Amino acid sequence: MKTEVIVQLTETFEGHAQRTETGVDYWLARDIQHLLGYAEWRNFLNVLSKAKVASEVAGHAVDHHFVDVNKMVELGSGSRREIDDVMLTRFACYLVAQNGDPSKPEIAFAQSYFAIQTRRAELIEQRMLEVERLQARRKLTATEKELSGLIYEQTGGNQDFALIRSKGDQALFGRSTQAMKERWDVPEGRPLADFAPTIILKAKDFATEITIFNARAHAMKTERAISAEHVTNNQAVRDTLLSRGIQPESLPASEDIRKVERRVASEERKALGKPERLDGDM
């Protein structure tokens, strides 16, 4: 297929994309029908049926990707009538193309187009999740630094910070920091939080923020008082997680945050046209 034809088809498919209020891209089946070279709706319905079966077999809820709708169309006489249509997600369009007539050049193009676009969407989603985890880790670092400073201000020293944080971990996980490091296979000398999933990073940060607030509000002057406050807050967060079916100590470790940070930074350099750095420094 010639480059100019590919460019034209790409622009055509992208031009028919619409977006829901929640930001999900979709195509209408009757538009896709013509874009894929099907003249008759009844013939295209057979392709849609096969695509729905494929979605179900792949473990994806059909009604999440194929949504029946009605729309009004203009007739030659100037009157209007309601016809059936289907809203298709990007993934649904991919399945439709996969189940279409392979002899049609439009189908061959659509198979590649939607496969690439679907994969691109998956990569974007993964990138967003990684950035969210990085932000959560940085936020926890800043909050714990603030707690350390508060302990110094109100008790006259911050040597108790590690002990207070450890007691918080015990309350949150129901086991010691060292036990969780062994469970998550954390390398010697690395913080437990560097391998914690995003939800745990946010849970620890929330509990620490409450500790800071109450320690200031009640002018706590001893390690004992701040520790008790921190334990109470982490226990409360743990209870909330458990009530929602989330057991902190049973969650699997996440990828080393340093690797995630290097990968995200590398992708940013590529996007900006900057050369890779072999030493991996940030």
mmCIF file with all atom_site columns, C-alpha atoms in Angstrom, residues 36-222:
data_model
loop_
_atom_site.group_PDB
_atom_site.id
_atom_site.type_symbol
_atom_site.label_atom_id
_atom_site.label_alt_id
_atom_site.label_comp_id
_atom_site.label_asym_id
_atom_site.label_entity_id
_atom_site.label_seq_id
_atom_site.pdbx_PDB_ins_code
_atom_site.Cartn_x
_atom_site.Cartn_y
_atom_site.Cartn_z
_atom_site.occupancy
_atom_site.B_iso_or_equiv
_atom_site.pdbx_formal_charge
_atom_site.auth_seq_id
_atom_site.auth_comp_id
_atom_site.auth_asym_id
_atom_site.auth_atom_id
_atom_site.pdbx_PDB_model_num
ATOM 1   C CA . LEU A 1 36  ? -14.101 -0.998  5.969  1.00 0.00 ? 36  LEU A CA 1
ATOM 2   C CA . GLY A 1 37  ? -15.708 -1.361  2.570  1.00 0.00 ? 37  GLY A CA 1
ATOM 3   C CA . TYR A 1 38  ? -19.049 -2.929  3.548  1.00 0.00 ? 38  TYR A CA 1
ATOM 4   C CA . ALA A 1 39  ? -21.978 -1.655  1.509  1.00 0.00 ? 39  ALA A CA 1
ATOM 5   C CA . GLU A 1 40  ? -24.710 -3.565  3.356  1.00 0.00 ? 40  GLU A CA 1
ATOM 6   C CA . TRP A 1 41  ? -25.425 -3.096  7.071  1.00 0.00 ? 41  TRP A CA 1
ATOM 7   C CA . ARG A 1 42  ? -26.788 -6.642  7.386  1.00 0.00 ? 42  ARG A CA 1
ATOM 8   C CA . ASN A 1 43  ? -23.477 -8.065  6.172  1.00 0.00 ? 43  ASN A CA 1
ATOM 9   C CA . PHE A 1 44  ? -21.568 -5.869  8.587  1.00 0.00 ? 44  PHE A CA 1
ATOM 10  C CA . LEU A 1 45  ? -23.757 -7.058  11.466 1.00 0.00 ? 45  LEU A CA 1
ATOM 11  C CA . ASN A 1 46  ? -22.249 -10.525 10.999 1.00 0.00 ? 46  ASN A CA 1
ATOM 12  C CA . VAL A 1 47  ? -18.780 -9.039  11.482 1.00 0.00 ? 47  VAL A CA 1
ATOM 13  C CA . LEU A 1 48  ? -19.964 -7.214  14.605 1.00 0.00 ? 48  LEU A CA 1
ATOM 14  C CA . SER A 1 49  ? -21.347 -10.458 16.026 1.00 0.00 ? 49  SER A CA 1
ATOM 15  C CA . LYS A 1 50  ? -18.031 -12.242 15.521 1.00 0.00 ? 50  LYS A CA 1
ATOM 16  C CA . ALA A 1 51  ? -16.164 -9.330  17.109 1.00 0.00 ? 51  ALA A CA 1
ATOM 17  C CA . LYS A 1 52  ? -18.422 -9.479  20.189 1.00 0.00 ? 52  LYS A CA 1
ATOM 18  C CA . VAL A 1 53  ? -17.720 -13.190 20.573 1.00 0.00 ? 53  VAL A CA 1
ATOM 19  C CA . ALA A 1 54  ? -13.996 -12.500 20.271 1.00 0.00 ? 54  ALA A CA 1
ATOM 20  C CA . SER A 1 55  ? -14.270 -9.836  22.979 1.00 0.00 ? 55  SER A CA 1
ATOM 21  C CA . GLU A 1 56  ? -16.031 -12.246 25.311 1.00 0.00 ? 56  GLU A CA 1
ATOM 22  C CA . VAL A 1 57  ? -13.496 -15.008 24.651 1.00 0.00 ? 57  VAL A CA 1
ATOM 23  C CA . ALA A 1 58  ? -10.676 -12.543 25.416 1.00 0.00 ? 58  ALA A CA 1
ATOM 24  C CA . GLY A 1 59  ? -12.241 -11.842 28.800 1.00 0.00 ? 59  GLY A CA 1
ATOM 25  C CA . HIS A 1 60  ? -13.502 -8.337  28.013 1.00 0.00 ? 60  HIS A CA 1
ATOM 26  C CA . ALA A 1 61  ? -17.086 -7.363  28.853 1.00 0.00 ? 61  ALA A CA 1
ATOM 27  C CA . VAL A 1 62  ? -18.936 -6.912  25.565 1.00 0.00 ? 62  VAL A CA 1
ATOM 28  C CA . ASP A 1 63  ? -21.080 -4.055  26.870 1.00 0.00 ? 63  ASP A CA 1
ATOM 29  C CA . HIS A 1 64  ? -17.929 -2.118  27.786 1.00 0.00 ? 64  HIS A CA 1
ATOM 30  C CA . HIS A 1 65  ? -16.814 -1.984  24.158 1.00 0.00 ? 65  HIS A CA 1
ATOM 31  C CA . PHE A 1 66  ? -19.999 -2.398  22.089 1.00 0.00 ? 66  PHE A CA 1
ATOM 32  C CA . VAL A 1 67  ? -22.806 -0.043  23.132 1.00 0.00 ? 67  VAL A CA 1
ATOM 33  C CA . ASP A 1 68  ? -26.104 -0.109  21.243 1.00 0.00 ? 68  ASP A CA 1
ATOM 34  C CA . VAL A 1 69  ? -27.463 3.348   20.374 1.00 0.00 ? 69  VAL A CA 1
ATOM 35  C CA . ASN A 1 70  ? -30.110 4.879   18.145 1.00 0.00 ? 70  ASN A CA 1
ATOM 36  C CA . LYS A 1 71  ? -29.754 7.912   15.935 1.00 0.00 ? 71  LYS A CA 1
ATOM 37  C CA . MET A 1 72  ? -31.900 9.946   13.585 1.00 0.00 ? 72  MET A CA 1
ATOM 38  C CA . VAL A 1 73  ? -30.990 10.082  9.873  1.00 0.00 ? 73  VAL A CA 1
ATOM 39  C CA . GLU A 1 74  ? -32.274 12.217  7.024  1.00 0.00 ? 74  GLU A CA 1
ATOM 40  C CA . LEU A 1 75  ? -34.165 10.407  4.258  1.00 0.00 ? 75  LEU A CA 1
ATOM 41  C CA . GLY A 1 76  ? -34.254 11.433  0.620  1.00 0.00 ? 76  GLY A CA 1
ATOM 42  C CA . SER A 1 77  ? -37.783 12.744  1.037  1.00 0.00 ? 77  SER A CA 1
ATOM 43  C CA . GLY A 1 78  ? -36.613 15.179  3.695  1.00 0.00 ? 78  GLY A CA 1
ATOM 44  C CA . SER A 1 79  ? -38.166 13.194  6.526  1.00 0.00 ? 79  SER A CA 1
ATOM 45  C CA . ARG A 1 80  ? -36.215 11.569  9.333  1.00 0.00 ? 80  ARG A CA 1
ATOM 46  C CA . ARG A 1 81  ? -36.232 8.130   10.879 1.00 0.00 ? 81  ARG A CA 1
ATOM 47  C CA . GLU A 1 82  ? -34.456 6.371   13.712 1.00 0.00 ? 82  GLU A CA 1
ATOM 48  C CA . ILE A 1 83  ? -31.901 3.639   12.952 1.00 0.00 ? 83  ILE A CA 1
ATOM 49  C CA . ASP A 1 84  ? -29.809 1.298   15.072 1.00 0.00 ? 84  ASP A CA 1
ATOM 50  C CA . ASP A 1 85  ? -26.102 1.913   15.537 1.00 0.00 ? 85  ASP A CA 1
ATOM 51  C CA . VAL A 1 86  ? -23.315 0.758   17.846 1.00 0.00 ? 86  VAL A CA 1
ATOM 52  C CA . MET A 1 87  ? -20.661 2.780   19.659 1.00 0.00 ? 87  MET A CA 1
ATOM 53  C CA . LEU A 1 88  ? -17.315 0.994   19.340 1.00 0.00 ? 88  LEU A CA 1
ATOM 54  C CA . THR A 1 89  ? -14.236 1.531   21.479 1.00 0.00 ? 89  THR A CA 1
ATOM 55  C CA . ARG A 1 90  ? -10.802 1.401   19.894 1.00 0.00 ? 90  ARG A CA 1
ATOM 56  C CA . PHE A 1 91  ? -10.470 -2.196  21.078 1.00 0.00 ? 91  PHE A CA 1
ATOM 57  C CA . ALA A 1 92  ? -13.855 -3.071  19.567 1.00 0.00 ? 92  ALA A CA 1
ATOM 58  C CA . CYS A 1 93  ? -12.782 -1.578  16.223 1.00 0.00 ? 93  CYS A CA 1
ATOM 59  C CA . TYR A 1 94  ? -9.661  -3.721  16.348 1.00 0.00 ? 94  TYR A CA 1
ATOM 60  C CA . LEU A 1 95  ? -11.758 -6.863  16.886 1.00 0.00 ? 95  LEU A CA 1
ATOM 61  C CA . VAL A 1 96  ? -14.121 -5.857  14.075 1.00 0.00 ? 96  VAL A CA 1
ATOM 62  C CA . ALA A 1 97  ? -11.174 -5.453  11.710 1.00 0.00 ? 97  ALA A CA 1
ATOM 63  C CA . GLN A 1 98  ? -9.759  -8.798  12.821 1.00 0.00 ? 98  GLN A CA 1
ATOM 64  C CA . ASN A 1 99  ? -13.048 -10.483 11.953 1.00 0.00 ? 99  ASN A CA 1
ATOM 65  C CA . GLY A 1 100 ? -13.616 -8.691  8.662  1.00 0.00 ? 100 GLY A CA 1
ATOM 66  C CA . ASP A 1 101 ? -13.048 -9.851  5.089  1.00 0.00 ? 101 ASP A CA 1
ATOM 67  C CA . PRO A 1 102 ? -9.232  -10.040 4.753  1.00 0.00 ? 102 PRO A CA 1
ATOM 68  C CA . SER A 1 103 ? -9.472  -9.573  0.991  1.00 0.00 ? 103 SER A CA 1
ATOM 69  C CA . LYS A 1 104 ? -10.623 -5.991  1.453  1.00 0.00 ? 104 LYS A CA 1
ATOM 70  C CA . PRO A 1 105 ? -7.664  -3.547  1.482  1.00 0.00 ? 105 PRO A CA 1
ATOM 71  C CA . GLU A 1 106 ? -9.550  -1.379  3.994  1.00 0.00 ? 106 GLU A CA 1
ATOM 72  C CA . ILE A 1 107 ? -9.656  -4.332  6.408  1.00 0.00 ? 107 ILE A CA 1
ATOM 73  C CA . ALA A 1 108 ? -5.935  -4.984  6.010  1.00 0.00 ? 108 ALA A CA 1
ATOM 74  C CA . PHE A 1 109 ? -5.208  -1.356  6.843  1.00 0.00 ? 109 PHE A CA 1
ATOM 75  C CA . ALA A 1 110 ? -7.636  -1.250  9.772  1.00 0.00 ? 110 ALA A CA 1
ATOM 76  C CA . GLN A 1 111 ? -6.135  -4.360  11.335 1.00 0.00 ? 111 GLN A CA 1
ATOM 77  C CA . SER A 1 112 ? -2.746  -2.681  11.555 1.00 0.00 ? 112 SER A CA 1
ATOM 78  C CA . TYR A 1 113 ? -4.115  0.762   12.375 1.00 0.00 ? 113 TYR A CA 1
ATOM 79  C CA . PHE A 1 114 ? -6.234  -0.270  15.354 1.00 0.00 ? 114 PHE A CA 1
ATOM 80  C CA . ALA A 1 115 ? -3.669  -2.786  16.599 1.00 0.00 ? 115 ALA A CA 1
ATOM 81  C CA . ILE A 1 116 ? -1.064  -0.014  16.780 1.00 0.00 ? 116 ILE A CA 1
ATOM 82  C CA . GLN A 1 117 ? -3.500  2.530   18.227 1.00 0.00 ? 117 GLN A CA 1
ATOM 83  C CA . THR A 1 118 ? -4.736  0.081   20.869 1.00 0.00 ? 118 THR A CA 1
ATOM 84  C CA . ARG A 1 119 ? -1.181  -0.746  21.893 1.00 0.00 ? 119 ARG A CA 1
ATOM 85  C CA . ARG A 1 120 ? -0.343  2.949   22.000 1.00 0.00 ? 120 ARG A CA 1
ATOM 86  C CA . ALA A 1 121 ? -3.289  3.577   24.324 1.00 0.00 ? 121 ALA A CA 1
ATOM 87  C CA . GLU A 1 122 ? -2.104  0.746   26.573 1.00 0.00 ? 122 GLU A CA 1
ATOM 88  C CA . LEU A 1 123 ? 1.393   2.244   26.701 1.00 0.00 ? 123 LEU A CA 1
ATOM 89  C CA . ILE A 1 124 ? -0.005  5.662   27.563 1.00 0.00 ? 124 ILE A CA 1
ATOM 90  C CA . GLU A 1 125 ? -2.083  4.153   30.361 1.00 0.00 ? 125 GLU A CA 1
ATOM 91  C CA . GLN A 1 126 ? 0.962   2.289   31.708 1.00 0.00 ? 126 GLN A CA 1
ATOM 92  C CA . ARG A 1 127 ? 3.039   5.463   31.551 1.00 0.00 ? 127 ARG A CA 1
ATOM 93  C CA . MET A 1 128 ? 0.387   7.389   33.475 1.00 0.00 ? 128 MET A CA 1
ATOM 94  C CA . LEU A 1 129 ? 0.341   4.717   36.186 1.00 0.00 ? 129 LEU A CA 1
ATOM 95  C CA . GLU A 1 130 ? 4.133   4.862   36.462 1.00 0.00 ? 130 GLU A CA 1
ATOM 96  C CA . VAL A 1 131 ? 4.112   8.660   36.746 1.00 0.00 ? 131 VAL A CA 1
ATOM 97  C CA . GLU A 1 132 ? 1.389   8.438   39.396 1.00 0.00 ? 132 GLU A CA 1
ATOM 98  C CA . ARG A 1 133 ? 3.545   6.048   41.430 1.00 0.00 ? 133 ARG A CA 1
ATOM 99  C CA . LEU A 1 134 ? 6.599   8.292   41.083 1.00 0.00 ? 134 LEU A CA 1
ATOM 100 C CA . GLN A 1 135 ? 4.584   11.272  42.265 1.00 0.00 ? 135 GLN A CA 1
ATOM 101 C CA . ALA A 1 136 ? 3.234   9.287   45.218 1.00 0.00 ? 136 ALA A CA 1
ATOM 102 C CA . ARG A 1 137 ? 6.758   8.213   46.201 1.00 0.00 ? 137 ARG A CA 1
ATOM 103 C CA . ARG A 1 138 ? 8.075   11.769  46.014 1.00 0.00 ? 138 ARG A CA 1
ATOM 104 C CA . LYS A 1 139 ? 5.120   13.043  48.008 1.00 0.00 ? 139 LYS A CA 1
ATOM 105 C CA . LEU A 1 140 ? 5.743   10.445  50.746 1.00 0.00 ? 140 LEU A CA 1
ATOM 106 C CA . THR A 1 141 ? 9.415   11.428  50.869 1.00 0.00 ? 141 THR A CA 1
ATOM 107 C CA . ALA A 1 142 ? 8.471   15.070  51.356 1.00 0.00 ? 142 ALA A CA 1
ATOM 108 C CA . THR A 1 143 ? 5.859   14.251  54.000 1.00 0.00 ? 143 THR A CA 1
ATOM 109 C CA . GLU A 1 144 ? 8.235   12.029  55.959 1.00 0.00 ? 144 GLU A CA 1
ATOM 110 C CA . LYS A 1 145 ? 10.869  14.772  55.782 1.00 0.00 ? 145 LYS A CA 1
ATOM 111 C CA . GLU A 1 146 ? 8.318   17.165  57.224 1.00 0.00 ? 146 GLU A CA 1
ATOM 112 C CA . LEU A 1 147 ? 7.533   14.717  60.041 1.00 0.00 ? 147 LEU A CA 1
ATOM 113 C CA . SER A 1 148 ? 11.235  14.325  60.784 1.00 0.00 ? 148 SER A CA 1
ATOM 114 C CA . GLY A 1 149 ? 11.600  18.089  61.018 1.00 0.00 ? 149 GLY A CA 1
ATOM 115 C CA . LEU A 1 150 ? 8.568   18.345  63.251 1.00 0.00 ? 150 LEU A CA 1
ATOM 116 C CA . ILE A 1 151 ? 9.942   15.700  65.612 1.00 0.00 ? 151 ILE A CA 1
ATOM 117 C CA . TYR A 1 152 ? 13.182  17.673  65.863 1.00 0.00 ? 152 TYR A CA 1
ATOM 118 C CA . GLU A 1 153 ? 11.344  20.912  66.550 1.00 0.00 ? 153 GLU A CA 1
ATOM 119 C CA . GLN A 1 154 ? 9.026   19.525  69.207 1.00 0.00 ? 154 GLN A CA 1
ATOM 120 C CA . THR A 1 155 ? 11.182  16.911  70.955 1.00 0.00 ? 155 THR A CA 1
ATOM 121 C CA . GLY A 1 156 ? 14.624  18.462  70.581 1.00 0.00 ? 156 GLY A CA 1
ATOM 122 C CA . GLY A 1 157 ? 16.008  15.707  68.319 1.00 0.00 ? 157 GLY A CA 1
ATOM 123 C CA . ASN A 1 158 ? 15.012  13.581  65.321 1.00 0.00 ? 158 ASN A CA 1
ATOM 124 C CA . GLN A 1 159 ? 16.791  10.372  66.238 1.00 0.00 ? 159 GLN A CA 1
ATOM 125 C CA . ASP A 1 160 ? 13.369  8.930   67.032 1.00 0.00 ? 160 ASP A CA 1
ATOM 126 C CA . PHE A 1 161 ? 12.042  9.367   63.476 1.00 0.00 ? 161 PHE A CA 1
ATOM 127 C CA . ALA A 1 162 ? 13.142  5.907   62.247 1.00 0.00 ? 162 ALA A CA 1
ATOM 128 C CA . LEU A 1 163 ? 11.562  4.288   65.294 1.00 0.00 ? 163 LEU A CA 1
ATOM 129 C CA . ILE A 1 164 ? 8.286   6.165   64.817 1.00 0.00 ? 164 ILE A CA 1
ATOM 130 C CA . ARG A 1 165 ? 8.158   5.272   61.128 1.00 0.00 ? 165 ARG A CA 1
ATOM 131 C CA . SER A 1 166 ? 8.868   1.625   61.967 1.00 0.00 ? 166 SER A CA 1
ATOM 132 C CA . LYS A 1 167 ? 6.011   1.566   64.467 1.00 0.00 ? 167 LYS A CA 1
ATOM 133 C CA . GLY A 1 168 ? 3.783   3.025   61.764 1.00 0.00 ? 168 GLY A CA 1
ATOM 134 C CA . ASP A 1 169 ? 4.754   0.220   59.386 1.00 0.00 ? 169 ASP A CA 1
ATOM 135 C CA . GLN A 1 170 ? 3.956   -2.357  62.064 1.00 0.00 ? 170 GLN A CA 1
ATOM 136 C CA . ALA A 1 171 ? 0.476   -0.865  62.457 1.00 0.00 ? 171 ALA A CA 1
ATOM 137 C CA . LEU A 1 172 ? -0.153  -0.586  58.704 1.00 0.00 ? 172 LEU A CA 1
ATOM 138 C CA . PHE A 1 173 ? 1.110   -4.019  57.661 1.00 0.00 ? 173 PHE A CA 1
ATOM 139 C CA . GLY A 1 174 ? 0.541   -5.987  60.852 1.00 0.00 ? 174 GLY A CA 1
ATOM 140 C CA . ARG A 1 175 ? 4.219   -6.961  60.706 1.00 0.00 ? 175 ARG A CA 1
ATOM 141 C CA . SER A 1 176 ? 7.578   -5.243  61.033 1.00 0.00 ? 176 SER A CA 1
ATOM 142 C CA . THR A 1 177 ? 9.380   -3.215  58.397 1.00 0.00 ? 177 THR A CA 1
ATOM 143 C CA . GLN A 1 178 ? 12.075  -5.894  58.185 1.00 0.00 ? 178 GLN A CA 1
ATOM 144 C CA . ALA A 1 179 ? 9.487   -8.623  57.724 1.00 0.00 ? 179 ALA A CA 1
ATOM 145 C CA . MET A 1 180 ? 7.942   -6.691  54.830 1.00 0.00 ? 180 MET A CA 1
ATOM 146 C CA . LYS A 1 181 ? 11.384  -6.103  53.313 1.00 0.00 ? 181 LYS A CA 1
ATOM 147 C CA . GLU A 1 182 ? 11.977  -9.842  53.353 1.00 0.00 ? 182 GLU A CA 1
ATOM 148 C CA . ARG A 1 183 ? 8.562   -10.508 51.859 1.00 0.00 ? 183 ARG A CA 1
ATOM 149 C CA . TRP A 1 184 ? 9.124   -7.992  49.051 1.00 0.00 ? 184 TRP A CA 1
ATOM 150 C CA . ASP A 1 185 ? 12.780  -9.004  48.610 1.00 0.00 ? 185 ASP A CA 1
ATOM 151 C CA . VAL A 1 186 ? 14.009  -5.443  49.186 1.00 0.00 ? 186 VAL A CA 1
ATOM 152 C CA . PRO A 1 187 ? 17.800  -5.119  48.699 1.00 0.00 ? 187 PRO A CA 1
ATOM 153 C CA . GLU A 1 188 ? 19.927  -4.290  51.720 1.00 0.00 ? 188 GLU A CA 1
ATOM 154 C CA . GLY A 1 189 ? 19.947  -0.576  52.498 1.00 0.00 ? 189 GLY A CA 1
ATOM 155 C CA . ARG A 1 190 ? 16.921  0.291   50.360 1.00 0.00 ? 190 ARG A CA 1
ATOM 156 C CA . PRO A 1 191 ? 13.723  1.814   51.791 1.00 0.00 ? 191 PRO A CA 1
ATOM 157 C CA . LEU A 1 192 ? 10.626  -0.364  51.878 1.00 0.00 ? 192 LEU A CA 1
ATOM 158 C CA . ALA A 1 193 ? 8.660   2.402   50.155 1.00 0.00 ? 193 ALA A CA 1
ATOM 159 C CA . ASP A 1 194 ? 10.797  2.080   46.998 1.00 0.00 ? 194 ASP A CA 1
ATOM 160 C CA . PHE A 1 195 ? 9.037   -1.230  46.319 1.00 0.00 ? 195 PHE A CA 1
ATOM 161 C CA . ALA A 1 196 ? 5.575   -0.365  47.603 1.00 0.00 ? 196 ALA A CA 1
ATOM 162 C CA . PRO A 1 197 ? 2.600   -0.187  45.225 1.00 0.00 ? 197 PRO A CA 1
ATOM 163 C CA . THR A 1 198 ? 0.984   3.198   44.700 1.00 0.00 ? 198 THR A CA 1
ATOM 164 C CA . ILE A 1 199 ? -1.935  2.564   47.036 1.00 0.00 ? 199 ILE A CA 1
ATOM 165 C CA . ILE A 1 200 ? 0.436   1.780   49.920 1.00 0.00 ? 200 ILE A CA 1
ATOM 166 C CA . LEU A 1 201 ? 2.521   4.889   49.220 1.00 0.00 ? 201 LEU A CA 1
ATOM 167 C CA . LYS A 1 202 ? -0.627  6.995   49.390 1.00 0.00 ? 202 LYS A CA 1
ATOM 168 C CA . ALA A 1 203 ? -1.836  5.175   52.507 1.00 0.00 ? 203 ALA A CA 1
ATOM 169 C CA . LYS A 1 204 ? 1.462   5.792   54.314 1.00 0.00 ? 204 LYS A CA 1
ATOM 170 C CA . ASP A 1 205 ? 1.459   9.417   53.187 1.00 0.00 ? 205 ASP A CA 1
ATOM 171 C CA . PHE A 1 206 ? -2.107  9.972   54.439 1.00 0.00 ? 206 PHE A CA 1
ATOM 172 C CA . ALA A 1 207 ? -1.355  8.467   57.843 1.00 0.00 ? 207 ALA A CA 1
ATOM 173 C CA . THR A 1 208 ? 1.803   10.577  58.125 1.00 0.00 ? 208 THR A CA 1
ATOM 174 C CA . GLU A 1 209 ? -0.045  13.765  57.168 1.00 0.00 ? 209 GLU A CA 1
ATOM 175 C CA . ILE A 1 210 ? -2.553  13.128  59.973 1.00 0.00 ? 210 ILE A CA 1
ATOM 176 C CA . THR A 1 211 ? 0.302   12.527  62.420 1.00 0.00 ? 211 THR A CA 1
ATOM 177 C CA . ILE A 1 212 ? 1.896   15.840  61.467 1.00 0.00 ? 212 ILE A CA 1
ATOM 178 C CA . PHE A 1 213 ? -1.388  17.699  61.803 1.00 0.00 ? 213 PHE A CA 1
ATOM 179 C CA . ASN A 1 214 ? -2.278  16.286  65.212 1.00 0.00 ? 214 ASN A CA 1
ATOM 180 C CA . ALA A 1 215 ? 1.277   16.467  66.555 1.00 0.00 ? 215 ALA A CA 1
ATOM 181 C CA . ARG A 1 216 ? 1.278   20.194  65.809 1.00 0.00 ? 216 ARG A CA 1
ATOM 182 C CA . ALA A 1 217 ? -2.292  20.795  66.940 1.00 0.00 ? 217 ALA A CA 1
ATOM 183 C CA . HIS A 1 218 ? -1.688  19.100  70.285 1.00 0.00 ? 218 HIS A CA 1
ATOM 184 C CA . ALA A 1 219 ? 1.932   20.266  70.689 1.00 0.00 ? 219 ALA A CA 1
ATOM 185 C CA . MET A 1 220 ? 3.242   16.745  71.287 1.00 0.00 ? 220 MET A CA 1
ATOM 186 C CA . LYS A 1 221 ? 6.662   16.934  72.910 1.00 0.00 ? 221 LYS A CA 1
ATOM 187 C CA . THR A 1 222 ? 7.741   13.292  73.260 1.00 0.00 ? 222 THR A CA 1
#
